[in-house]
Tab-separated table of C-alpha atoms in Angstrom:
chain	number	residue	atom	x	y	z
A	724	UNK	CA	0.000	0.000	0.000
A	725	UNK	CA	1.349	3.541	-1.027
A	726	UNK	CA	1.864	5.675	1.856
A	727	UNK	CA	0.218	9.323	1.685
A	728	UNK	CA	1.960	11.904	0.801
A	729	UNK	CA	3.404	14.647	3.465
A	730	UNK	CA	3.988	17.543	2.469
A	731	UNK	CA	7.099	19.262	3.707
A	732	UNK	CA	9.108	22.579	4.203
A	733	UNK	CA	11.338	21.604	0.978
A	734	UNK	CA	8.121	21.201	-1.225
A	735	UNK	CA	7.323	24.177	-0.290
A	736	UNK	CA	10.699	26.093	-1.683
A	737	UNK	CA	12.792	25.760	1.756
A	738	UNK	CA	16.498	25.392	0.927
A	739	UNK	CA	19.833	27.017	2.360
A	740	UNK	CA	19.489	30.461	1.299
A	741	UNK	CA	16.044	30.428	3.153
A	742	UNK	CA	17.633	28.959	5.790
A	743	UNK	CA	19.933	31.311	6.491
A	744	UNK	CA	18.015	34.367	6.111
A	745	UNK	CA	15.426	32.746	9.255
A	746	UNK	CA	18.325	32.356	11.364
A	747	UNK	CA	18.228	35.483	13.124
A	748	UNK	CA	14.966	35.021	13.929
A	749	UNK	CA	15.400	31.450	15.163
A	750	UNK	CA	14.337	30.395	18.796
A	751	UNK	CA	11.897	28.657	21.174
A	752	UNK	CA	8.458	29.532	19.436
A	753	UNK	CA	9.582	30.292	16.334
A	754	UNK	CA	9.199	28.562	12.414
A	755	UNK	CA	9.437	29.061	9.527
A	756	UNK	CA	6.414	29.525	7.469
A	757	UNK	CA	5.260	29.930	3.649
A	758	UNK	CA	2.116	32.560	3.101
A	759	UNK	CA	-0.627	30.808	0.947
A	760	UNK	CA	-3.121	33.337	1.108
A	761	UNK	CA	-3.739	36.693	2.771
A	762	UNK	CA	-7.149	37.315	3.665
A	763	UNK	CA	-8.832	40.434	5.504
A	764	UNK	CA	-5.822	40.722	8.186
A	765	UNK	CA	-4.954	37.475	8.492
A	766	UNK	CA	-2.601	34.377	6.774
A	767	UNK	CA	-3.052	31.112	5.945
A	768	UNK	CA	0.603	29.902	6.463
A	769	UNK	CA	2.336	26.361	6.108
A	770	UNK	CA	4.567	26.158	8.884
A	771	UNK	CA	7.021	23.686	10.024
A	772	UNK	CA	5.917	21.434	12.908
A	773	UNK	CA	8.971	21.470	14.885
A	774	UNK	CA	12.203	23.766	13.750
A	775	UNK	CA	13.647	24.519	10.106
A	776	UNK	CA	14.631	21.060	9.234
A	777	UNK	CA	13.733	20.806	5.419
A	778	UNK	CA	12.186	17.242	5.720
A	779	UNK	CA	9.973	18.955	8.784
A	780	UNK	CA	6.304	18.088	7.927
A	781	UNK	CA	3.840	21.287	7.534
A	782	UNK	CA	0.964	22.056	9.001
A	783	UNK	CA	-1.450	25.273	7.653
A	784	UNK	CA	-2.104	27.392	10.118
A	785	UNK	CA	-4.415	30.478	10.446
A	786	UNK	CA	-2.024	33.791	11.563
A	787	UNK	CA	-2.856	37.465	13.048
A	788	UNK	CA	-0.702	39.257	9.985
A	789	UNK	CA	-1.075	42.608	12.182
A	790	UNK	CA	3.013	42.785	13.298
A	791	UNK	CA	4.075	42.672	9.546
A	792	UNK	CA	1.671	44.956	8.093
A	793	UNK	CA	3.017	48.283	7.351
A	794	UNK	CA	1.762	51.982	6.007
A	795	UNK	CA	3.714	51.013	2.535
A	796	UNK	CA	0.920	48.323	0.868
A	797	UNK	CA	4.578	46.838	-1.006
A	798	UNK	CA	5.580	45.909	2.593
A	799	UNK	CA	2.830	43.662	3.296
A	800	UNK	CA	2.701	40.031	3.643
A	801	UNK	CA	1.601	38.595	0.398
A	802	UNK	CA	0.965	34.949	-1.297
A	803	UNK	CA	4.402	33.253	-1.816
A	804	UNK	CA	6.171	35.330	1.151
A	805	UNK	CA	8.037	33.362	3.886
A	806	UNK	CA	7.499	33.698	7.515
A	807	UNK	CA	8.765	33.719	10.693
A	808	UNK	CA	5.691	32.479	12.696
A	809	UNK	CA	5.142	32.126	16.259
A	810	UNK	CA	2.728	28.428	16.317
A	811	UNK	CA	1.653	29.884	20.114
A	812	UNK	CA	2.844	33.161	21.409
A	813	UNK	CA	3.984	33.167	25.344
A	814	UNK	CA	1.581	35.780	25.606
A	815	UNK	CA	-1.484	33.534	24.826
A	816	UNK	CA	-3.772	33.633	21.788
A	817	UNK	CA	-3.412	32.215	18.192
A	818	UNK	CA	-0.611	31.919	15.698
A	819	UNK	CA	0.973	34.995	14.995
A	820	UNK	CA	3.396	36.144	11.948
A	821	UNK	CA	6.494	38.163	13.633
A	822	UNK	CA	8.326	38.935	10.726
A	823	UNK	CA	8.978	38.454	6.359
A	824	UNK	CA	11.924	37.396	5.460
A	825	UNK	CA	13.580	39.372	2.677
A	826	UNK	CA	12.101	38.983	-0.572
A	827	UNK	CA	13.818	36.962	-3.687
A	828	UNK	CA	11.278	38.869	-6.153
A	829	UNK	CA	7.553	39.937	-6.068
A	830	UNK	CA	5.516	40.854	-9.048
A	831	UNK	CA	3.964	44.412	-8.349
A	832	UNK	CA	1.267	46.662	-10.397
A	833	UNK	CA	0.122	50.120	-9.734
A	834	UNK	CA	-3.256	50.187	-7.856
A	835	UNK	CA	-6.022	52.186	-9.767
A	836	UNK	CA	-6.784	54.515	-6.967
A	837	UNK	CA	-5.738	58.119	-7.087
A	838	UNK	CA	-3.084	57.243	-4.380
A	839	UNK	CA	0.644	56.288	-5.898
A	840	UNK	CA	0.592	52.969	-4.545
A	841	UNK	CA	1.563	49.741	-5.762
A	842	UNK	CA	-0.098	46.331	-5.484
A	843	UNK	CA	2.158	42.956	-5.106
A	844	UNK	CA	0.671	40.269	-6.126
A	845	UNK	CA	3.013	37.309	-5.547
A	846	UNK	CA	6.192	37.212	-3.822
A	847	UNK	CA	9.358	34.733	-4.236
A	848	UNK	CA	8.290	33.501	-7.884
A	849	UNK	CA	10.693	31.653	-10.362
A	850	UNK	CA	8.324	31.479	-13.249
A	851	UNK	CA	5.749	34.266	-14.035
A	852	UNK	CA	3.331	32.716	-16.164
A	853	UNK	CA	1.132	35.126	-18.675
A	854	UNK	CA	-2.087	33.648	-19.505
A	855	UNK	CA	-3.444	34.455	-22.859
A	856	UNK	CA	-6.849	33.431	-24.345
A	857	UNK	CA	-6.858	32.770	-27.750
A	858	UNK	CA	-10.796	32.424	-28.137
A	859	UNK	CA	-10.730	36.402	-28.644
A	860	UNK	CA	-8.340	38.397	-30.704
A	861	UNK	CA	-4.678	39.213	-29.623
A	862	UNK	CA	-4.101	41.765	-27.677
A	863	UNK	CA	-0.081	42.395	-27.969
A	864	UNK	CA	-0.074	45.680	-26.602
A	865	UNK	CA	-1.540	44.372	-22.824
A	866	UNK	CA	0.891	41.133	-23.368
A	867	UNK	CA	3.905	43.233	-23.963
A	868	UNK	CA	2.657	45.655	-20.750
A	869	UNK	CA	2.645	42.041	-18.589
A	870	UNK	CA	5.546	41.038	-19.842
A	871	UNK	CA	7.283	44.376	-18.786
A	872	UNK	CA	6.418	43.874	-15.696
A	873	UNK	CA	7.037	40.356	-15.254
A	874	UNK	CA	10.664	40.932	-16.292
A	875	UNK	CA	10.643	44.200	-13.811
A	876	UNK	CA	9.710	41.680	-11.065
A	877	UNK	CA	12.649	39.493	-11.518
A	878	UNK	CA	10.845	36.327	-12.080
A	879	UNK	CA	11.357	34.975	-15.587
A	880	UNK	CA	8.118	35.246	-17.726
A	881	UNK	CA	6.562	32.099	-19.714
A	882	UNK	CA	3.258	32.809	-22.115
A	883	UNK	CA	0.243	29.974	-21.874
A	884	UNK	CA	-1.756	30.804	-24.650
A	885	UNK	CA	-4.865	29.227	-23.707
A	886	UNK	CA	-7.718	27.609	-25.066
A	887	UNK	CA	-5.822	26.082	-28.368
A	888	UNK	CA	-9.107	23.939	-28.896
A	889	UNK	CA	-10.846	26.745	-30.654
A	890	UNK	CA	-8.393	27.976	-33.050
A	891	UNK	CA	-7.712	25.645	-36.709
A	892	UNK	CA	-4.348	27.003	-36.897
A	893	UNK	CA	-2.551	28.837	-34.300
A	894	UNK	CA	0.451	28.935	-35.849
A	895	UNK	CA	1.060	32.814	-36.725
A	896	UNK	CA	-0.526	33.622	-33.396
A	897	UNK	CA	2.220	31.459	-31.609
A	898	UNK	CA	5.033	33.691	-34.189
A	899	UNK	CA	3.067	37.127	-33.364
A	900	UNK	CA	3.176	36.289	-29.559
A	901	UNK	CA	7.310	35.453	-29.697
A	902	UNK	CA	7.849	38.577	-31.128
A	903	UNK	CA	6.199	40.720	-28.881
A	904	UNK	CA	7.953	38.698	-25.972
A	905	UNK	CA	11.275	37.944	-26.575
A	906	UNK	CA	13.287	35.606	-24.810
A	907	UNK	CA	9.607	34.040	-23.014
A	908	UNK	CA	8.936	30.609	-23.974
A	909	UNK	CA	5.490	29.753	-25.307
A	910	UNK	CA	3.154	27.327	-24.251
A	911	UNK	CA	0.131	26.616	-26.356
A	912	UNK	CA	-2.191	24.562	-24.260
A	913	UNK	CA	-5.760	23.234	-24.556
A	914	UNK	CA	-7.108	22.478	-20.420
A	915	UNK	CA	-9.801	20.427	-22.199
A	916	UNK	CA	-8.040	18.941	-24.698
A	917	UNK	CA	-4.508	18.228	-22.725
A	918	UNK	CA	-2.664	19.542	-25.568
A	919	UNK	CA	1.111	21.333	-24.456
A	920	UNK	CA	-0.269	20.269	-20.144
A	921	UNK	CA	2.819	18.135	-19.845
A	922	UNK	CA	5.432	21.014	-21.286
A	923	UNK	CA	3.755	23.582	-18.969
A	924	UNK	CA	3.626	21.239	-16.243
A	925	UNK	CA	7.202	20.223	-16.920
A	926	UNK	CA	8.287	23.985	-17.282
A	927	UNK	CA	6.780	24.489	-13.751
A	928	UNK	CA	7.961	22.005	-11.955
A	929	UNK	CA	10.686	21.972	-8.677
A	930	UNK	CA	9.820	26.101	-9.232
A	931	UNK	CA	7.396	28.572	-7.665
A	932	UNK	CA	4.744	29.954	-10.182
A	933	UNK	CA	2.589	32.485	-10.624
A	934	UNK	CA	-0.436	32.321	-13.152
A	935	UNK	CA	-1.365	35.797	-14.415
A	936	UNK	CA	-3.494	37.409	-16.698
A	937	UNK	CA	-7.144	39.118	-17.468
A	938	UNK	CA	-10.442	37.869	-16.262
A	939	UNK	CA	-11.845	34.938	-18.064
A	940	UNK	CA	-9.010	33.773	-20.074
A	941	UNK	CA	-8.850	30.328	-18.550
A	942	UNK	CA	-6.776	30.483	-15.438
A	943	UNK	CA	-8.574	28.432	-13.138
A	944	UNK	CA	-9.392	26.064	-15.699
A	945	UNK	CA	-5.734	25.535	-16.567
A	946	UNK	CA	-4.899	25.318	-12.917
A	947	UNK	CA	-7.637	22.746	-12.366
A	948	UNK	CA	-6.339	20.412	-15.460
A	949	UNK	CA	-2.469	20.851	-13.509
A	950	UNK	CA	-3.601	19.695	-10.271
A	951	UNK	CA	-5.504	17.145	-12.144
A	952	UNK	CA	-8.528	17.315	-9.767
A	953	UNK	CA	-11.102	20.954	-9.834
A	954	UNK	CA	-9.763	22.423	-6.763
A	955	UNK	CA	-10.315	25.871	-8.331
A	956	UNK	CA	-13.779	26.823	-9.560
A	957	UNK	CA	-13.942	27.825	-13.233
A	958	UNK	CA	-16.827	29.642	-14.663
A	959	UNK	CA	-18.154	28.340	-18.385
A	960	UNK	CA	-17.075	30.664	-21.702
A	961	UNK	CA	-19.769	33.587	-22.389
A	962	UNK	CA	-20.920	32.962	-25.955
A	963	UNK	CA	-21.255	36.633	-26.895
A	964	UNK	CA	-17.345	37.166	-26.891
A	965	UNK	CA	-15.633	34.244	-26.414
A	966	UNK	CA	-14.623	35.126	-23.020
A	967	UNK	CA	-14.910	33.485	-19.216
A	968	UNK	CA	-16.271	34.282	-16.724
A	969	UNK	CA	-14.566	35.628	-13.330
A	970	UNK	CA	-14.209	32.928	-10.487
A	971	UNK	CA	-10.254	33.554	-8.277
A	972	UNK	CA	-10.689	35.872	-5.688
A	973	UNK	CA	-7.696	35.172	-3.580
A	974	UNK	CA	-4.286	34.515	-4.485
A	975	UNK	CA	-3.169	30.872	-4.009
A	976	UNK	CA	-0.525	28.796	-3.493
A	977	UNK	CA	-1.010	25.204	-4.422
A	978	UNK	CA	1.018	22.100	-4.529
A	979	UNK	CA	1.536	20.664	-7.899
A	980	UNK	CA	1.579	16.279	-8.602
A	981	UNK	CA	4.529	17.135	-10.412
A	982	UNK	CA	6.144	19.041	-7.817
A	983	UNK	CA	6.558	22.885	-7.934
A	984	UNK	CA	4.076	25.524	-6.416
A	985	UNK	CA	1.784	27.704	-8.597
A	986	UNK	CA	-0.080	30.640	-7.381
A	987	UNK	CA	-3.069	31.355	-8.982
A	988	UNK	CA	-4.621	35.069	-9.112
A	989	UNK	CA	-7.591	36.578	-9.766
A	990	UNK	CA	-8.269	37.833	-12.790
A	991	UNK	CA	-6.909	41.451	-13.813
A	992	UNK	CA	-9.278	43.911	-15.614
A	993	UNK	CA	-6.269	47.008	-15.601
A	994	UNK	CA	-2.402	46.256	-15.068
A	995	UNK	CA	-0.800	49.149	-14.552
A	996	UNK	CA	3.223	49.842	-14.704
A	997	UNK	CA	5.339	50.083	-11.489
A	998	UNK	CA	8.501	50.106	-11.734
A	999	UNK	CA	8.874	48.505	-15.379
A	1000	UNK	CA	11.948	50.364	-17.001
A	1001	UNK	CA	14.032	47.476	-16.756
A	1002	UNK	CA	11.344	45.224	-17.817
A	1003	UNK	CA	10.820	47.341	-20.885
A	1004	UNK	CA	14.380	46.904	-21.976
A	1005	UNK	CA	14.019	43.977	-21.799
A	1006	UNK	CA	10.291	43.538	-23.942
A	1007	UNK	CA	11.502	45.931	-26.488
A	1008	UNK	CA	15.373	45.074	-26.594
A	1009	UNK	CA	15.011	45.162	-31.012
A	1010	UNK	CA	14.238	48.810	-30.169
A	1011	UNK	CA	17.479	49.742	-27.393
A	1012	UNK	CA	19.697	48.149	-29.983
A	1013	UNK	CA	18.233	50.301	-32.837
A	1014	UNK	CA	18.920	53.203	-30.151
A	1015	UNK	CA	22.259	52.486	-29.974
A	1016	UNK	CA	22.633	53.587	-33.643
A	1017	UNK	CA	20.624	56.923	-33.346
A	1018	UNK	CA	23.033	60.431	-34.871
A	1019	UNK	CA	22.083	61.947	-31.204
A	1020	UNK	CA	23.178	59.562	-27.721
A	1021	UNK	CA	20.087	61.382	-26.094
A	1022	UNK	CA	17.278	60.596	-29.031
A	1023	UNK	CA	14.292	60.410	-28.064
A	1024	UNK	CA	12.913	58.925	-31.414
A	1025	UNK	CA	10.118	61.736	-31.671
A	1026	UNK	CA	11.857	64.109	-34.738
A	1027	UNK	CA	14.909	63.985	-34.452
A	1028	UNK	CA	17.251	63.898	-37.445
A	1029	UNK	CA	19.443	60.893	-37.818
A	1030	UNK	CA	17.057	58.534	-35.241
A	1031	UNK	CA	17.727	54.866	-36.264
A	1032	UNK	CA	14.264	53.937	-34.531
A	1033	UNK	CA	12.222	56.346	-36.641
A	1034	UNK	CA	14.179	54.885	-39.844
A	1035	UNK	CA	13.443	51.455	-38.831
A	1036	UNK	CA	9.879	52.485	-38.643
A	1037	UNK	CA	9.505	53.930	-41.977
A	1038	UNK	CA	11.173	51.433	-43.983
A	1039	UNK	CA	9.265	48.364	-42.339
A	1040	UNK	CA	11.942	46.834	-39.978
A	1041	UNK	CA	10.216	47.865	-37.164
A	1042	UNK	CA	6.888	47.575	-37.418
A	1043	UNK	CA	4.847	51.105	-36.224
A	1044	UNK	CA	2.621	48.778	-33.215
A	1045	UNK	CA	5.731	47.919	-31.790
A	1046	UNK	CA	7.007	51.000	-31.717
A	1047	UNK	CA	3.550	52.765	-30.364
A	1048	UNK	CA	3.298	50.637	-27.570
A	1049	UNK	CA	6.764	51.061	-26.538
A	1050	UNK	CA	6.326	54.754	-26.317
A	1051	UNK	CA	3.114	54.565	-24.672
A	1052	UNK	CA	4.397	52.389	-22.166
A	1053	UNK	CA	7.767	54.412	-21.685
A	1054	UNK	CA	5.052	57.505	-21.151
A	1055	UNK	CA	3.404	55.883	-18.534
A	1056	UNK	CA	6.220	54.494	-16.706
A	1057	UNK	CA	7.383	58.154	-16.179
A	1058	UNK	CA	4.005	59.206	-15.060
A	1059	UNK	CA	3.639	56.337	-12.450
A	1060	UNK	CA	7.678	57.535	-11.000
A	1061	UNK	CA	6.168	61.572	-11.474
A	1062	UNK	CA	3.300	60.793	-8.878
A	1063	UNK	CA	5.488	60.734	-5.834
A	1064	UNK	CA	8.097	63.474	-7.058
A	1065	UNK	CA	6.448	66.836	-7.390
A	1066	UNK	CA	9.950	67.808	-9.161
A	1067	UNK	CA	10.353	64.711	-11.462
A	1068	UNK	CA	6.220	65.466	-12.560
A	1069	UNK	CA	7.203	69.142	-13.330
A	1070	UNK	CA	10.458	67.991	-15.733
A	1071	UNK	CA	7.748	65.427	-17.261
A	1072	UNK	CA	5.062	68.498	-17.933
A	1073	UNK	CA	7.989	70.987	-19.387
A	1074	UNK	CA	9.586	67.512	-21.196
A	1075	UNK	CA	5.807	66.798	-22.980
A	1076	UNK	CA	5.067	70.359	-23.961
A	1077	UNK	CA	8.969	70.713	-25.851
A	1078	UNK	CA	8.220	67.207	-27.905
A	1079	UNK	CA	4.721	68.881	-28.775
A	1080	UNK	CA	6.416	72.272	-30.130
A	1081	UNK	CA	9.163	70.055	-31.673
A	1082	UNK	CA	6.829	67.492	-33.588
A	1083	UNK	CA	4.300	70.760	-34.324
A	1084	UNK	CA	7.848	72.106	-36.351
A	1085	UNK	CA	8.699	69.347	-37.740
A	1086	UNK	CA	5.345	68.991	-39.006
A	1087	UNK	CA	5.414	72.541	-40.987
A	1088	UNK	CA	8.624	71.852	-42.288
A	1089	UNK	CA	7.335	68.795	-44.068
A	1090	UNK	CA	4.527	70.673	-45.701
A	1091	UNK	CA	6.846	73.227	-46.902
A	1092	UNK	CA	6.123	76.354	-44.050
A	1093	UNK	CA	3.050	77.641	-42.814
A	1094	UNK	CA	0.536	78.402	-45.363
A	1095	UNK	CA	0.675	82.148	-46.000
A	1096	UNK	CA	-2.702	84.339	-46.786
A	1097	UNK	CA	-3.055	84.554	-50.108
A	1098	UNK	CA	-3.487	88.207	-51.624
């Protein structure tokens, strides 16, 4: 007879480097723990039963969070963080979560309130994994945007392009998504069919995870055929536009048969940029190369003579999308960074109104002048 599985600190991403970084906290009372999902002041944590042995079974407990939260919402304990938890506190009550142990990376947004704060949504990820739905058309600009963050986060992005079933041939949509992400590996998958399960599944396993990506393209769906049994609940496909409907509304972190952790997040109507430059680099790396080539080292590929990038664009190589979303993207990047500097938002104002004047002159000068009144 096959003897049930126990799950232990080291499936749930305990090694040495962990290790170390609890050791300053160690002591009577205290474990390690891994966050699997924050809700209303409080964590559901897997903590060790007795010390920070690797091989130490887990048991989930229910934790006050209050300690570790903090004014900054970054700060916060999140899905994916580690813990140092006290089991039971000498002063009496329930668990309690002391402190969070440094994070590896987290995967953060911009919140849509009129506050400049930013939302993390998984912590201590190896793989962040972009879900997109190929039962409605493409959106590359929003792909590239996750993808900008996803590098920003330091995680290394994947694409599951979901719901394969429904498309003949998804062959240029596979090329189309590869350009707009380079160096992410796509997975075409069908959670009905099983097609591309075992690459993704391979992909994510002995790693953390994080599934991303808008409302109704599939998520819980995939998750459900990866843990091979509907612990998620999925919502059936709408059949005026091809899309699901919403179902996550926490952020989990579940063991996977084939080992590996994925957290799966509810579903994202807006993703806005925080802290992205690097990850834009990064996303539109044909562009910084092109850069490199420009007549001026400051160009800012809006009129100036001798930009590479604005040649590329005219003669094809780059193709005028690309290039659109990469400057919409830079533009918001520097808003997000302008809302907490009142100096940095002032440079941005001046900045906008000189490319206006500037692409308003190099307008007239195409046509020849301003039209003069005729006599």
């Amino acid at each position: 007879m096959t003897s049930a599985f126990v799950p232990t600190l080291a499936a749930y991403g305990w090694d040495v480097t962990w290790a170390d970084a609890f050791a300053p906290h160690a002591g009577p009372g205290s474990v390690p723990g891994r966050v699997v999902r924050v809700d209303r002041g409080r964590c559901e944590v897997v903590a060790a039963v007795d010390g920070a042995d690797p091989d130490s079974p887990v048991t989930v407990l229910r934790a006050d969070s209050g300690p570790v939260l903090d004014t900054d919402p970054t700060a916060g304990p999140c899905t994916g963080d580690w813990a140092v938890v006290e089991p039971s506190p000498a002063t009496g009550g329930g668990p309690v979560v002391r402190a969070l142990l440094p994070r590896r990376t987290r995967f953060t947004r911009s919140t849509s309130s009129a506050r400049s704060e930013g939302q993390v949504l998984a912590a201590n990820i190896d793989l962040a994994v972009i879900a997109v739905s190929l039962a409605v058309e493409l959106d590359l600009g929003r792909l590239e945007r996750f993808l900008s963050l996803a590098w920003s986060s330091g995680a290394q992005p994947v694409v599951a392009l979901t719901k394969t079933d429904l498309v003949p041939d998804i062959t240029h949509l596979v090329a189309d998504v590869a350009e707009a992400g380079p160096g992410a590996e796509v997975f075409p998958v069908s959670a009905f069919g099983g097609d591309g399960l075992d690459a993704l599944a391979g992909a994510l396993s002995g790693r953390t995870s994080a599934l991303l990506g808008q409302s109704g393209v599939g998520k819980s769906t995939l998750v459900n055929a990866l843990l091979g049994a509907e612990e998620q609940e999925s919502g059936e496909v709408r059949g005026s536009d091809g899309k699901g409907r919403h179902t996550t509304t926490t952020r989990d972190l579940l063991l996977l048969p084939r080992g590996g952790l994925l957290i799966d997040t509810p579903g994202l109507r807006g993703v806005g940029l925080w802290e992205a430059n690097d990850g834009l680099t990064q996303v539109f790396a044909e562009i910084e190369e092109l850069a490199a080539h420009c007549r001026f080292h400051n160009c800012e590929h809006h009129a100036e003579p001798g930009c590479a990038v604005l040649a590329a664009v005219e003669d094809g190589t780059l193709s005028h999308r690309r290039f659109e979303s990469y400057r919409k993207l830079l533009r918001e990047s520097a808003w997000i960074a302008s809302r907490t500097d009142a100096r940095l938002r002032a440079e941005l104002g001046r900045e906008w109104r000189r490319r206006e004047a500037a692409g308003r002159e190099m307008y007239e000068r195409k046509r020849g002048g301003k039209h003069r009144k005729a006599f």
